[in-house]
Structures are given as structure tokens and as C-alpha cells.
Tab-separated table of C-alpha atoms and ligand atoms in Angstrom:
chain	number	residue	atom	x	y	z
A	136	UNK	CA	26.771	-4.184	-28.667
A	137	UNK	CA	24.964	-3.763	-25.968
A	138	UNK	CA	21.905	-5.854	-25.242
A	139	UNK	CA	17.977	-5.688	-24.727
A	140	UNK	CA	18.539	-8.010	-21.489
A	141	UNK	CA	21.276	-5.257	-20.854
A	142	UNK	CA	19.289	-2.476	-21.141
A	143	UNK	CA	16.405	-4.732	-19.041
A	144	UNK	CA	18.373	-4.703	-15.783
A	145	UNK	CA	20.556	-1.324	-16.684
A	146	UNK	CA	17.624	0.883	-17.563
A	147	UNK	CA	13.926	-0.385	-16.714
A	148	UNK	CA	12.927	-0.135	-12.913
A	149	UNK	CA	11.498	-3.499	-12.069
A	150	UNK	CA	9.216	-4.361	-9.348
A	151	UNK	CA	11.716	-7.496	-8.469
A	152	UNK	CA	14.792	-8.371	-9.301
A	153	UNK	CA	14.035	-12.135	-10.053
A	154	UNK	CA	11.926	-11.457	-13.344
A	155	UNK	CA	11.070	-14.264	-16.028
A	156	UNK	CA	13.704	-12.369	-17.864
A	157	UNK	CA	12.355	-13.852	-21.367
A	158	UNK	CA	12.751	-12.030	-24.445
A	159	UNK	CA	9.943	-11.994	-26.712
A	160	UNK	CA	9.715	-11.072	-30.574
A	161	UNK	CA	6.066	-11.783	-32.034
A	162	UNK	CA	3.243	-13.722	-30.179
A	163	UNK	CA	0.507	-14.895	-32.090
A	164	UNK	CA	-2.492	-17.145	-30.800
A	165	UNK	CA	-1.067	-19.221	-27.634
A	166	UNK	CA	2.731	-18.812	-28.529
A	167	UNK	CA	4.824	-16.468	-28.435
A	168	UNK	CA	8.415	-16.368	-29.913
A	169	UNK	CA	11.889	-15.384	-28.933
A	170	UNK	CA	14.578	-13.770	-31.205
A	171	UNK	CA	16.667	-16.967	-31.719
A	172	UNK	CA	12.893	-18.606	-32.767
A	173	UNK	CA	12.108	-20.438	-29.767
A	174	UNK	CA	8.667	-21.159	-29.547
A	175	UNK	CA	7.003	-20.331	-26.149
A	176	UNK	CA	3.257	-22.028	-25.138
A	177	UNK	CA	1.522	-18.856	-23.030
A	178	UNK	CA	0.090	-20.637	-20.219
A	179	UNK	CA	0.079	-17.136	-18.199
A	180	UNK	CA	-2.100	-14.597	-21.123
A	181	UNK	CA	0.042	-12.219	-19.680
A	182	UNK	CA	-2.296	-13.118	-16.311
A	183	UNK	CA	-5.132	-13.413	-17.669
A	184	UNK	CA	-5.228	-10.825	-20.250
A	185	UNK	CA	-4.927	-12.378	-23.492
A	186	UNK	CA	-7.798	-14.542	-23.069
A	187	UNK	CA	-8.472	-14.478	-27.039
A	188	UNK	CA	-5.070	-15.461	-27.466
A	189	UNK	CA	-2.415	-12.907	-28.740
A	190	UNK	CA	-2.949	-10.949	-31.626
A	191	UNK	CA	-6.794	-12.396	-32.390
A	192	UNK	CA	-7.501	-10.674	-35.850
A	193	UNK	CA	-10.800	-8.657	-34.584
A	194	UNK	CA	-8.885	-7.034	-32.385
A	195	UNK	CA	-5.939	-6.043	-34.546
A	196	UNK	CA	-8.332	-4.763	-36.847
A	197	UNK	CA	-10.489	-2.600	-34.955
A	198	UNK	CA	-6.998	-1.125	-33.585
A	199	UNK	CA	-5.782	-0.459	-37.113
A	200	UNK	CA	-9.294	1.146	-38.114
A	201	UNK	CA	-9.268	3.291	-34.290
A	202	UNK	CA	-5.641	4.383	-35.374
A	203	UNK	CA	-6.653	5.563	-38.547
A	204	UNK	CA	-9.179	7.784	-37.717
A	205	UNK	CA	-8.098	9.283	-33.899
A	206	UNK	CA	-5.841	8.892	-31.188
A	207	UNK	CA	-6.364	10.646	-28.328
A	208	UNK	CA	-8.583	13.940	-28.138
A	209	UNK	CA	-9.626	15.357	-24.808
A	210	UNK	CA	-10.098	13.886	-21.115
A	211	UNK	CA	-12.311	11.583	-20.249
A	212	UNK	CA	-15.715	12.558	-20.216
A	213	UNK	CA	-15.926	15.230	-21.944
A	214	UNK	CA	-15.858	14.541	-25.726
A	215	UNK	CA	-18.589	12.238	-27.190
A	216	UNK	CA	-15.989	9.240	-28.462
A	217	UNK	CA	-17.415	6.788	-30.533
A	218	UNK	CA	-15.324	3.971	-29.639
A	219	UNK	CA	-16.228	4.699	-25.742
A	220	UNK	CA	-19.965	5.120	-26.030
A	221	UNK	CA	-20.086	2.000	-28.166
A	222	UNK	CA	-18.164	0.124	-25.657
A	223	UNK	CA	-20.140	1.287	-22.632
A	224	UNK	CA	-23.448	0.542	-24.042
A	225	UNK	CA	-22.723	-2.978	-24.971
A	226	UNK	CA	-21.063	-3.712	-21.473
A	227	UNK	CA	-24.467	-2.478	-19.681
A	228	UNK	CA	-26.538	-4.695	-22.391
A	229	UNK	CA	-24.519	-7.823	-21.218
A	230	UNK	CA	-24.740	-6.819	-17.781
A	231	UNK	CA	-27.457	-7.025	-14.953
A	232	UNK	CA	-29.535	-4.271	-15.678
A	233	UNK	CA	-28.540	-2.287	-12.750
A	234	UNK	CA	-24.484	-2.412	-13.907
A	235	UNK	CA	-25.334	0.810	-16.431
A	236	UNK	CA	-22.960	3.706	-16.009
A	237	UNK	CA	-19.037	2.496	-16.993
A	238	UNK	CA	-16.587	4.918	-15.651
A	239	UNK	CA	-13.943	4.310	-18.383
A	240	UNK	CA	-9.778	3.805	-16.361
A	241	UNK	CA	-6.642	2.634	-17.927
A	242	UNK	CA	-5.992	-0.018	-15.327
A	243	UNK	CA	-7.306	-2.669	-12.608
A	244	UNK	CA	-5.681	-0.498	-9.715
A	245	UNK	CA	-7.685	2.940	-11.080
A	246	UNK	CA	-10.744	1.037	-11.224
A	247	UNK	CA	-10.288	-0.064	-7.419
A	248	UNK	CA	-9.286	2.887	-6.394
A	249	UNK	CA	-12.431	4.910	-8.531
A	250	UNK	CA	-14.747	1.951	-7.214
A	251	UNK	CA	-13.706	2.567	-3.444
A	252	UNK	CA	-13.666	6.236	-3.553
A	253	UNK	CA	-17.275	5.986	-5.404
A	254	UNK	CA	-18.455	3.327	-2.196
A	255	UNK	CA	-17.295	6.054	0.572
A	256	UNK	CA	-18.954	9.245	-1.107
A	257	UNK	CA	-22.426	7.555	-1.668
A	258	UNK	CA	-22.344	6.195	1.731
A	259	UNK	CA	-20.554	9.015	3.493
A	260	UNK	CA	-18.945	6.078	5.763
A	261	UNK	CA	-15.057	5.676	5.654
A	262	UNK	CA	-14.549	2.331	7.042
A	263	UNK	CA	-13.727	0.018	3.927
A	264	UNK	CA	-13.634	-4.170	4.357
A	265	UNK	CA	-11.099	-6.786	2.136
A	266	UNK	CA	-10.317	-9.789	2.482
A	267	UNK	CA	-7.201	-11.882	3.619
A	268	UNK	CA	-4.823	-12.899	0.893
A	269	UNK	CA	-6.379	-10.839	-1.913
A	270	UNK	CA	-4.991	-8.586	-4.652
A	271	UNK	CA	-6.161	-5.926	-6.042
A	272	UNK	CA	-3.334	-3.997	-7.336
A	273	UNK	CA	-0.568	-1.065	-6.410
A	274	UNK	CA	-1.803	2.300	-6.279
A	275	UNK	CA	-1.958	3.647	-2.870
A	276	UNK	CA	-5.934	3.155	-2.476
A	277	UNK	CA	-5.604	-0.774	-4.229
A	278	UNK	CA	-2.693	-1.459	-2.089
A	279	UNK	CA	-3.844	-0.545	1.082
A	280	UNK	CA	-6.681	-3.312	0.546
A	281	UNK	CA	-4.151	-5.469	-0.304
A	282	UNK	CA	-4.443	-8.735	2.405
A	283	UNK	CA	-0.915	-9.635	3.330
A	284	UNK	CA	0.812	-7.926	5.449
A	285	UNK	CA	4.425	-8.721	4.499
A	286	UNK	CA	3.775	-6.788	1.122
A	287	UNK	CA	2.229	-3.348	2.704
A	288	UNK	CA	4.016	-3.217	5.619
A	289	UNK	CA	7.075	-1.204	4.500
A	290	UNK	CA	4.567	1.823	3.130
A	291	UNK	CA	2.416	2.609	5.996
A	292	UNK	CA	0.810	4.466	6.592
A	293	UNK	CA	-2.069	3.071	4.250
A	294	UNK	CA	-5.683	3.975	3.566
A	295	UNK	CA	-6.818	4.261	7.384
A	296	UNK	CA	-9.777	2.498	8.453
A	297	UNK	CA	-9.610	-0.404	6.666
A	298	UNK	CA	-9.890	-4.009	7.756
A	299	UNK	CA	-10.081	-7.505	6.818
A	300	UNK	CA	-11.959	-10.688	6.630
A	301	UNK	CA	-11.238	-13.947	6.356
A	302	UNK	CA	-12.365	-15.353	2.631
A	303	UNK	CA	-14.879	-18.534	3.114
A	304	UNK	CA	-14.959	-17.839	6.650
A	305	UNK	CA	-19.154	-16.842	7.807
A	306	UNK	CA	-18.520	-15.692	10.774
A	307	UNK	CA	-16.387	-13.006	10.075
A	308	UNK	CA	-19.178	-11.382	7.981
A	309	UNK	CA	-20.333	-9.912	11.336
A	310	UNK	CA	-17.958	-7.741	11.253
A	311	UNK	CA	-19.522	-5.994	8.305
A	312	UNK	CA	-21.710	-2.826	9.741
A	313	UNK	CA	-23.524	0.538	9.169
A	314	UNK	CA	-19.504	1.694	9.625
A	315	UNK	CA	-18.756	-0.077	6.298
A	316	UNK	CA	-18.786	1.782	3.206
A	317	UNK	CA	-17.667	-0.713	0.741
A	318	UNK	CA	-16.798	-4.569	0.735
A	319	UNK	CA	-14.550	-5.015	-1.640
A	320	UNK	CA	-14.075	-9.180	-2.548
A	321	UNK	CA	-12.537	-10.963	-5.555
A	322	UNK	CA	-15.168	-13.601	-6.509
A	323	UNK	CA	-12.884	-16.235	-7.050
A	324	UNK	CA	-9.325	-15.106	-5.442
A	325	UNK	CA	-6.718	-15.158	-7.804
A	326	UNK	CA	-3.360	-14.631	-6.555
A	327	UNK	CA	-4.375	-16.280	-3.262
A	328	UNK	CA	-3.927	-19.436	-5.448
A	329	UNK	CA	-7.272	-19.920	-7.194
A	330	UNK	CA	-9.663	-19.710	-4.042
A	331	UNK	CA	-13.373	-20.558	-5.043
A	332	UNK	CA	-15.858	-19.335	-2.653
A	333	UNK	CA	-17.670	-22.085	-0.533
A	334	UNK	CA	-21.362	-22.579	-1.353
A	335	UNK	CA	-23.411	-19.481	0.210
A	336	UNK	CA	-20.727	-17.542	0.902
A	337	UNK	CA	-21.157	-14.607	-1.749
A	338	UNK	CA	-24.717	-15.127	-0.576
A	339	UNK	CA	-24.497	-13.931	2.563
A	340	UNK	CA	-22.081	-11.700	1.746
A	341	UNK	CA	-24.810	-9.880	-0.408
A	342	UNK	CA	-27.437	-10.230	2.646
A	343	UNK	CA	-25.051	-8.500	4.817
A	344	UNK	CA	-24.692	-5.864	2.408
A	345	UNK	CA	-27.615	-5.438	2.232
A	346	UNK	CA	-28.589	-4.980	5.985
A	347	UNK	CA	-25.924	-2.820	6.713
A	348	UNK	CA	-26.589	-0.432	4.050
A	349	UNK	CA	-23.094	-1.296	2.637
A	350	UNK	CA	-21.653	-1.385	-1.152
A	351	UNK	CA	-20.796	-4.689	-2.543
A	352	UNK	CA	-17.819	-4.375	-5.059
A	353	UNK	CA	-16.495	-7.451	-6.618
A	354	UNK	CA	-12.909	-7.116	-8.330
A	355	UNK	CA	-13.188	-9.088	-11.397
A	356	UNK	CA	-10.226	-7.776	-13.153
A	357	UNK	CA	-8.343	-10.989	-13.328
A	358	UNK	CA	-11.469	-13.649	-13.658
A	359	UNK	CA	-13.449	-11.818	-15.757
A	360	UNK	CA	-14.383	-12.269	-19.571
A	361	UNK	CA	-14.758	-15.556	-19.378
A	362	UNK	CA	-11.638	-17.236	-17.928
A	363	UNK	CA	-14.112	-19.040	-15.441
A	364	UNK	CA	-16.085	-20.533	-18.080
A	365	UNK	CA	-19.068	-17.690	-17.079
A	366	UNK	CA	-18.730	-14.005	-19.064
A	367	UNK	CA	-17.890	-12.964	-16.065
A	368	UNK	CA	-17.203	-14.520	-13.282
A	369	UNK	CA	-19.908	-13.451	-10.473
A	370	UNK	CA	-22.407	-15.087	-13.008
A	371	UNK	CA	-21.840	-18.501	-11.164
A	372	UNK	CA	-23.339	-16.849	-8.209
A	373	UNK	CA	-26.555	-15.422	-6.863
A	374	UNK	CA	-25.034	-12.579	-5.633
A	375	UNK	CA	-24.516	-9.614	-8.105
A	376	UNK	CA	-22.226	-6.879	-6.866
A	377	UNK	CA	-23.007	-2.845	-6.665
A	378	UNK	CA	-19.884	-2.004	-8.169
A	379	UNK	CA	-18.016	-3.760	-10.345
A	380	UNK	CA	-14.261	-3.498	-11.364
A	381	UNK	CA	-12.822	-4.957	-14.872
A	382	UNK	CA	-9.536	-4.713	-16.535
A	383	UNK	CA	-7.079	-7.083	-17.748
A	384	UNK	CA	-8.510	-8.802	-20.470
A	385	UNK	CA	-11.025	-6.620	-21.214
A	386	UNK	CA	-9.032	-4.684	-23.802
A	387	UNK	CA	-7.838	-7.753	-25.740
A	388	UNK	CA	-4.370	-6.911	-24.986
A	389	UNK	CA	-4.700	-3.022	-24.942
A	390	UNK	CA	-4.553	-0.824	-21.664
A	391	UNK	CA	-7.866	-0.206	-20.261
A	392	UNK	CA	-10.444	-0.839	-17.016
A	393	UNK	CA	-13.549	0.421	-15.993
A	394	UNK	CA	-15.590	0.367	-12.317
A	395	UNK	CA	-19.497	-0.102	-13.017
A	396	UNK	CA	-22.329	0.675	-11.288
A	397	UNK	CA	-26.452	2.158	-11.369
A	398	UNK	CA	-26.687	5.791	-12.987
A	399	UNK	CA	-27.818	6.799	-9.667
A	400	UNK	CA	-24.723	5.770	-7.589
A	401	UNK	CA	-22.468	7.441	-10.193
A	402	UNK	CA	-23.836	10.277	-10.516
A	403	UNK	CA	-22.533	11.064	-6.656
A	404	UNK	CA	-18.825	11.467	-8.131
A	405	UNK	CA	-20.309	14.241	-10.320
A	406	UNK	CA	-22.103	16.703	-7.766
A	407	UNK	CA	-20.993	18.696	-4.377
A	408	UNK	CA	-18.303	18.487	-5.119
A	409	UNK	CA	-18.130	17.550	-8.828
A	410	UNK	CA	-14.965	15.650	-10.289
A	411	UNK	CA	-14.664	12.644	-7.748
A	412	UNK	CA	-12.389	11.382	-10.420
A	413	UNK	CA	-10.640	12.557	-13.196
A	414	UNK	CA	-8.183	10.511	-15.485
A	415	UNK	CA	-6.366	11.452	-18.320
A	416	UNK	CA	-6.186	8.424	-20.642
A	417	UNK	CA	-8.923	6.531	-19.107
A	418	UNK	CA	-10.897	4.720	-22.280
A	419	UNK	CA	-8.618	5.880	-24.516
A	420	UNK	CA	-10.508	6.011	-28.155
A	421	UNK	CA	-7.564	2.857	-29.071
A	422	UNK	CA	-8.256	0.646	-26.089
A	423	UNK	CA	-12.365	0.998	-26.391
A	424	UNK	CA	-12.113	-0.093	-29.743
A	425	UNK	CA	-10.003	-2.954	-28.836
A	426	UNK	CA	-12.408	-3.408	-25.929
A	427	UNK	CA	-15.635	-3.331	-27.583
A	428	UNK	CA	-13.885	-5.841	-30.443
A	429	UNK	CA	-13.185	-8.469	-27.595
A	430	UNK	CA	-16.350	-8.305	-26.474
A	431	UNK	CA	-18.050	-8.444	-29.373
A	432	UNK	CA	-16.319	-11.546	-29.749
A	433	UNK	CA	-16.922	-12.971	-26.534
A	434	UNK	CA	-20.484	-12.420	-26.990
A	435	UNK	CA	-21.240	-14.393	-30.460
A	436	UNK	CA	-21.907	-17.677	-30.231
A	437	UNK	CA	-20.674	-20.311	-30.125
A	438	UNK	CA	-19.376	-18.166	-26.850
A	439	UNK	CA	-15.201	-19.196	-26.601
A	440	UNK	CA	-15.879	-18.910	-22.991
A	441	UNK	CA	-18.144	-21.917	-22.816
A	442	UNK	CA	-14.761	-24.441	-23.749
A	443	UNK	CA	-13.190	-23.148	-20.850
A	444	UNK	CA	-14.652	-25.379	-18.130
A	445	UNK	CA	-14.275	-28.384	-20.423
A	446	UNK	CA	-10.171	-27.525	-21.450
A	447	UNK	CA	-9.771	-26.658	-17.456
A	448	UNK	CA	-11.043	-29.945	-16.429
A	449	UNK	CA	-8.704	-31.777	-18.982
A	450	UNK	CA	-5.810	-29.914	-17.651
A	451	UNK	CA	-6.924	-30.701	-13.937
A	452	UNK	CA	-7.952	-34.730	-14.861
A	453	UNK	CA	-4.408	-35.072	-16.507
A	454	UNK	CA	-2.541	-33.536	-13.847
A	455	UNK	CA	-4.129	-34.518	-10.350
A	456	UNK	CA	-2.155	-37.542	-10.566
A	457	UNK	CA	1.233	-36.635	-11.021
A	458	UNK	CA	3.708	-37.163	-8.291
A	459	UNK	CA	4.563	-33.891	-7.708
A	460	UNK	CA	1.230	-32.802	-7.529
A	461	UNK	CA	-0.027	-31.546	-3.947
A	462	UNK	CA	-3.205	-30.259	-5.270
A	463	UNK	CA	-5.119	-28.406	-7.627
A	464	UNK	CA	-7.421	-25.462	-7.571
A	465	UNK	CA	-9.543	-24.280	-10.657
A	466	UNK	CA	-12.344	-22.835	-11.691
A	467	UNK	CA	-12.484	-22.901	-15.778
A	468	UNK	CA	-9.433	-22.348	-17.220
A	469	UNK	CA	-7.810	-20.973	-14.314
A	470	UNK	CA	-5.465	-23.410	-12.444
A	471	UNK	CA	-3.687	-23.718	-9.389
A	472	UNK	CA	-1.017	-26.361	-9.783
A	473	UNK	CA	0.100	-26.388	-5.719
A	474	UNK	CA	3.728	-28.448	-5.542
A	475	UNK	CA	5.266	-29.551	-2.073
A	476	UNK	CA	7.430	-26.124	-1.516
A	477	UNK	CA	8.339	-22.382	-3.406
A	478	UNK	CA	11.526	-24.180	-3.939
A	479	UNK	CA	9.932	-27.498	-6.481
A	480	UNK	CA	7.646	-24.643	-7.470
A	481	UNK	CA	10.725	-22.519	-8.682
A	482	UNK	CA	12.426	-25.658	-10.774
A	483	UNK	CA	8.652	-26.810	-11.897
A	484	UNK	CA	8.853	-23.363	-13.581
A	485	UNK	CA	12.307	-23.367	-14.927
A	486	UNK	CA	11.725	-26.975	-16.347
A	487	UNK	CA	8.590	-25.870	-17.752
A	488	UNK	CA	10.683	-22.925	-19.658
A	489	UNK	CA	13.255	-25.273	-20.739
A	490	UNK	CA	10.021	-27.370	-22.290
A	491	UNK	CA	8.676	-24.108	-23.611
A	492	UNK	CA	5.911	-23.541	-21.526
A	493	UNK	CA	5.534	-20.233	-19.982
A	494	UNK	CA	4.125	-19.941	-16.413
A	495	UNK	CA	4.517	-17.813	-13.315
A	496	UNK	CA	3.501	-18.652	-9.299
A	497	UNK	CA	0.646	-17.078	-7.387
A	498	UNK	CA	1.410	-13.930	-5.152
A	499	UNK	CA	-0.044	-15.207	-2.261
A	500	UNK	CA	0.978	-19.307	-2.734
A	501	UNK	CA	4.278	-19.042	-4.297
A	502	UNK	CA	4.292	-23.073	-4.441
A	503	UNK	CA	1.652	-22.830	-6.652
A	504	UNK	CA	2.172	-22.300	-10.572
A	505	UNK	CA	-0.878	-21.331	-12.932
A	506	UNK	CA	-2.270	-22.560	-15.896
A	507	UNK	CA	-4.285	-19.974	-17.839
A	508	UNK	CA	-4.112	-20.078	-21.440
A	509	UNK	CA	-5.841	-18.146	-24.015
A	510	UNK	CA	-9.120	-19.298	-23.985
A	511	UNK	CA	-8.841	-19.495	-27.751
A	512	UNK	CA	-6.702	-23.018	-27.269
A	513	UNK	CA	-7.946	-26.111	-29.380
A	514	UNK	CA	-8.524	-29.632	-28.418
A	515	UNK	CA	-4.973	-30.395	-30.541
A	516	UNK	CA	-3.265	-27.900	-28.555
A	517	UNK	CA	-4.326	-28.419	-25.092
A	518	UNK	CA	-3.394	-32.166	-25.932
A	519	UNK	CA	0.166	-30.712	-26.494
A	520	UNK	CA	0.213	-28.835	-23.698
A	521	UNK	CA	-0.659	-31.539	-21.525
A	522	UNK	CA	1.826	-34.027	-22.609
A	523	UNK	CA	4.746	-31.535	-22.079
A	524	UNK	CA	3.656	-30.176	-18.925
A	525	UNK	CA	3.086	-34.368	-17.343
A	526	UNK	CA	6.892	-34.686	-19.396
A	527	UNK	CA	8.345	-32.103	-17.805
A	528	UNK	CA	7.083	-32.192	-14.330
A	529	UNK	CA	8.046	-36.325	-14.669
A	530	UNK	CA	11.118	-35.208	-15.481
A	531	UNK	CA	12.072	-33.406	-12.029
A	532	UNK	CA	10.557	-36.125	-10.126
A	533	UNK	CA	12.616	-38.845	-11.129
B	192	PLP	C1	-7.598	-9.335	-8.988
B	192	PLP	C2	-6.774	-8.174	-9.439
B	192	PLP	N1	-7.197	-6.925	-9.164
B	192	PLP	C3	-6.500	-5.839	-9.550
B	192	PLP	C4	-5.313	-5.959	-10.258
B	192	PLP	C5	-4.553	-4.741	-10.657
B	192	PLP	O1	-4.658	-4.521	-12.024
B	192	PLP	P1	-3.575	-3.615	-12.773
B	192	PLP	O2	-2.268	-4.324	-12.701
B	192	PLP	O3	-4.129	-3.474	-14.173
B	192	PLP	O4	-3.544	-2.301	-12.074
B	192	PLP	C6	-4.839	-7.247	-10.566
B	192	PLP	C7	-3.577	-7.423	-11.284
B	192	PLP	O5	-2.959	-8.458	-11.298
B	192	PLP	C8	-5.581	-8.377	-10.146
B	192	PLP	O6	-5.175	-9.626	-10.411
């Protein structure tokens, strides 16, 4: 008979052909569980989206309740859907007051791609800024803001007028002008390998912004709801954005994103012409009430969130002094665990699998693994976690 893993090489395009390759059955909390009843510890949340753990019971329910009444009905936009309206008016209550109008996607790359096409029609400028080493998905618009080179080169021609900036580097903010439509900045970089911005940076980021006449949008779809130990993650800052994009584990494990900003700069996508975007799916009725269930969540106290900087630092204090440790990034629960080379990295991994703990390298520091669990773990847990992670890292060093 032929198998899934079969079928998983035959039959499902892959975007590389040196997957995980794991075979998963159930997942509940922080594990997750193969067919021959292996049990897994999720140390990725399927990056950073299942941030209340897999399968948390608000979420299942509110899905269950959503399925039982309606699926999809029309567009986006033009039904009144309670799920969506609920969704969208708690987001702008826990949000600055500005961040009011949610334009409802199915995905971190639509919600770039809506949030830069939103920055160049308000502003009527075309010249659109990233920065080095970030990530911010693989449609056509997210990709061509993608920082590294050796990824995007292959599918030019890109987005045109588009250039970048080195992250936690001042200077190059000069290069920000009444040409720029839209900065567009990950407030912690994630795939770069956990890259925390240096005191005053987002700052002057904001000030520069701000002189030039230029949108600020800050791509929070991986650090967001919570996994920094802050709701979301510019919240550390003093520096709010003008648009903001969210994803990931916003929908408790369901498909959906939004881009956010004032009434008044949304309201551009609707007039001369009308339409600016248009999705299908986006906040589908399902997802929104998966959504506003995680959020709910998030937002009663005691707040999950606030463990995360605690359970990040025990991960961090136990770890810094392992051999094979070169260094580690973090902010909350999100680790950078930086070995000597990609190759140690690559049989840190493996080990780590054979030990049952799931992980995967950064995009842009592939000798780098992270540690992100669901921010659900417990004390007990983490404890676990730790002691097999030191066991099997010792392991490989000796
Ligand atoms: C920071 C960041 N932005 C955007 C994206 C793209 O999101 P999606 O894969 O949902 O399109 C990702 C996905 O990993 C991401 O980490």
C-alpha cells in the first residue's frame, strides 16, 4: 500500500526538497503525535502560530459553534458577518486608538501585499523601503521586499523601486525621503535569527517617518500575540506603526491575517478608483471566530502572554552555557539558539527529533535553531523541555 510519505514526495509540490518530513496524527497542547505514537514536544507552534498551544478548547469550540451556523457566504466586505465585525472591533479596542479599520486577508503575505499597496495609494509615491535580512512572505509584492538576495534573485524582475536598509544601522535611515511611500520593518526580525532592535532605533525610525511624510508599517505576523511577552510586539517600543500587518497566530491555528490602519487611510483603497483590494476568503466567518476566540483569550487575565518573558529567560539561562552554544538571541519566548555552522545546526536538529523535540532553523541564519513553544507551556513542562534539549545537545558534543 502505498504511503502518506509516498504520496508527500509523489503528489504535494513542496517549496524544498529537504522537508522535516514528520508525520503527524493528533496534536494537543505542546505535543503532537505520530501514527506509531511517538510523542513530539512543538518547540516551532508551527512558527509561531500555535501560541495557545494546539487544539486550546476556546478555540475548538467557537469553530464547532461558527461551523454550525455558516461557512462561507459572500466576499469580503460585503455581507455584515458576525464573526468578522466582532473580531474587528475587539482588535481596534486592544489597539492604539488610531489602529481602527481591519482589512480582513487569509494570510501574512496578503496582508503585506494589501498593507504596501494601501502605503503607495495614500501617498501617491512608489518608492517602497525594507530592510536587509527580513521576511515577509512569497507573493510577488511580499517577496520582492524580501532582504536577501540569493532567495529573489531567480524571479526578477520584482516590485521596481524598492530598496533596502540595513536593520540597527542609523545612518541608513537617511535614505528614507519624500520618495518613500512605505517603510515596511519587522519589529523584532524573525527569520534573520531573532534580531531585537537597538535602543532608539524604531524611534527614529518613526521621526523619519514622520518628516518625510512616509507610512510606517510594522510586519508583526510572526511576533505578534504575545510571543514577545507584549500583546503585540511593537508595545515594547515608543514607536507605533501606521499600518500594521498580523497573521500567524492570530487565528489560533485557523487561516487568517489582517493589515490595520486609521479609517481615514483606508478609506483610500475604496474611492477613485474603488476596490484597491479584493479577496475572496479573506476573514472567512470560520477563521474570525477562531480569531476573535484567541484573542479573547489572550486578553483575560492573568494574560498567558505575561509567562513568556519569564519561560524565555529559563530556556536562555539553561542553555547559554552549553558547549555547543555560540549564542543566543530572544526576546520572550522566541529563541535563537546560534551553533558553530548550518552543518552542527542540521545534526542539533536531527538529535533533537530523535529526543522528540521538534524544531526548525532560521531563513536567514541557518546555524541557528528556534525555540518557540506554545505560550500555553507550564513550569513542569518547560523543565522537561530543558533537560532534553541540554541532553541532547550534550549528546553531540561529546
Ligand atoms: C515576519 C513574517 N511576515 C510574513 C510572513 C508570511 O506569512 P504567510 O506565510 O502567512 O503568508 C511570515 C511567514 O513566515 C513571517 O514570518
Amino acid at each position: 500500500m502505498i504511503t502518506n510519505r509516498q504520496i508527500f514526495f509523489q503528489h504535494l509540490a513542496l517549496p524544498s526538497q529537504i522537508p522535516i518530513g514528520l508525520e503527524i496524527e493528533r496534536a494537543e497542547g505542546i505535543y503532537m503525535y505520530s501514527p506509531d505514537g511517538k510523542r513530539y514536544i512543538d518547540l516551532v507552534s508551527g512558527v509561531c502560530v500555535s501560541n495557545l498551544g494546539h487544539r486550546h478548547p476556546a478555540i475548538v469550540e467557537a469553530v464547532k459553534k461558527q461551523l454550525d451556523s455558516y461557512m462561507h457566504l459572500m466576499v469580503y466586505g460585503e455581507f455584515i458577518q458576525s464573526p468578522q465585525v466582532k473580531l474587528a472591533s475587539k482588535l481596534a479596542e486592544v489597539l492604539p486608538k488610531h489602529l481602527n479599520s481591519v482589512y480582513l486577508v487569509n494570510s501574512g503575505s496578503e496582508a503585506v501585499d494589501g498593507a504596501l499597496k494601501l502605503a503607495k495609494r495614500v501617498t501617491g509615491r512608489t518608492e517602497l523601503i525594507g530592510f536587509y535580512n527580513s521576511y515577509h512572505g512569497g507573493t510577488h509584492g511580499a517577496f520582492s521586499l524580501l532582504g536577501n538576495e540569493s532567495i529573489k534573485y531567480a524571479y526578477r524582475p520584482l516590485l521596481p523601486d524598492i530598496r533596502f536598509l540595513r536593520f540597527n544601522q542609523f545612518d541608513d535611515l537617511q535614505l528614507i525621503s519624500e520618495r518613500t511611500a512605505a517603510v515596511l520593518v519587522e519589529p523584532v526580525q524573525a527569520e534573520a535569527g531573532v534580531i531585537v532592535p537597538e535602543a532608539g532605533f524604531l524611534e527614529e525610525l518613526r521621526q523619519k517617518c514622520n518628516a518625510t511624510g512616509t507610512l510606517l508599517i510594522y510586519d508583526e505576523i510572526q511576533v505578534g500575540f504575545g510571543r514577545t511577552g507584549k500583546l503585540f510586539c511593537f508595545e515594547h517600543f515608543q514607536a507605533e506603526p501606521d499600518i500594521l500587518c498580523l497573521a500567524k497566530a492570530m487565528g489560533g491555528g485557523m487561516p487568517i491575517g489582517a493589515f490595520i490602519a486609521s479609517k481615514e487611510i483606508m478609506l483610500s483603497l475604496t474611492e477613485n478608483p474603488d476596490f484597491g483590494h479584493i479577496t475572496t476568503f479573506g476573514g472567512h466567518p470560520v477563521s474570525a471566530a477562531a480569531a476573535l476566540a484567541n484573542l479573547k483569550v489572550l486578553t483575560t487575565p492573568p494574560e498567558i502572554w505575561k509567562n513568556a518573558e519569564l519561560i524565555g529567560k529559563k530556556f536562555e539561562d539553561a542553555l547559554s552555557s552549553l558547549s555547543m552554544v555560540k549564542k543566543i538571541r530572544r526576546k520572550g519566548l522566541l529563541l535563537s539558539i546560534e551553533l558553530d555552522s548550518i552543518e552542527t545546526n542540521q545534526r542539533a536538529m536531527k538529535n533533537l527529533l530523535q529526543f522528540g523535540l521538534v524544531t526548525d532553523p532560521f531563513f536567514f541564519m541557518p546555524q541557528a535553531f528556534r525555540i518557540a513553544p506554545p505560550l500555553t507551556i507550564t513550569e513542569e513542562e518547560t523543565e522537561t523541555t530543558i533537560l532534553l534539549v541540554r541532553e541532547a545537545l550534550n549528546q553531540l558534543s561529546k
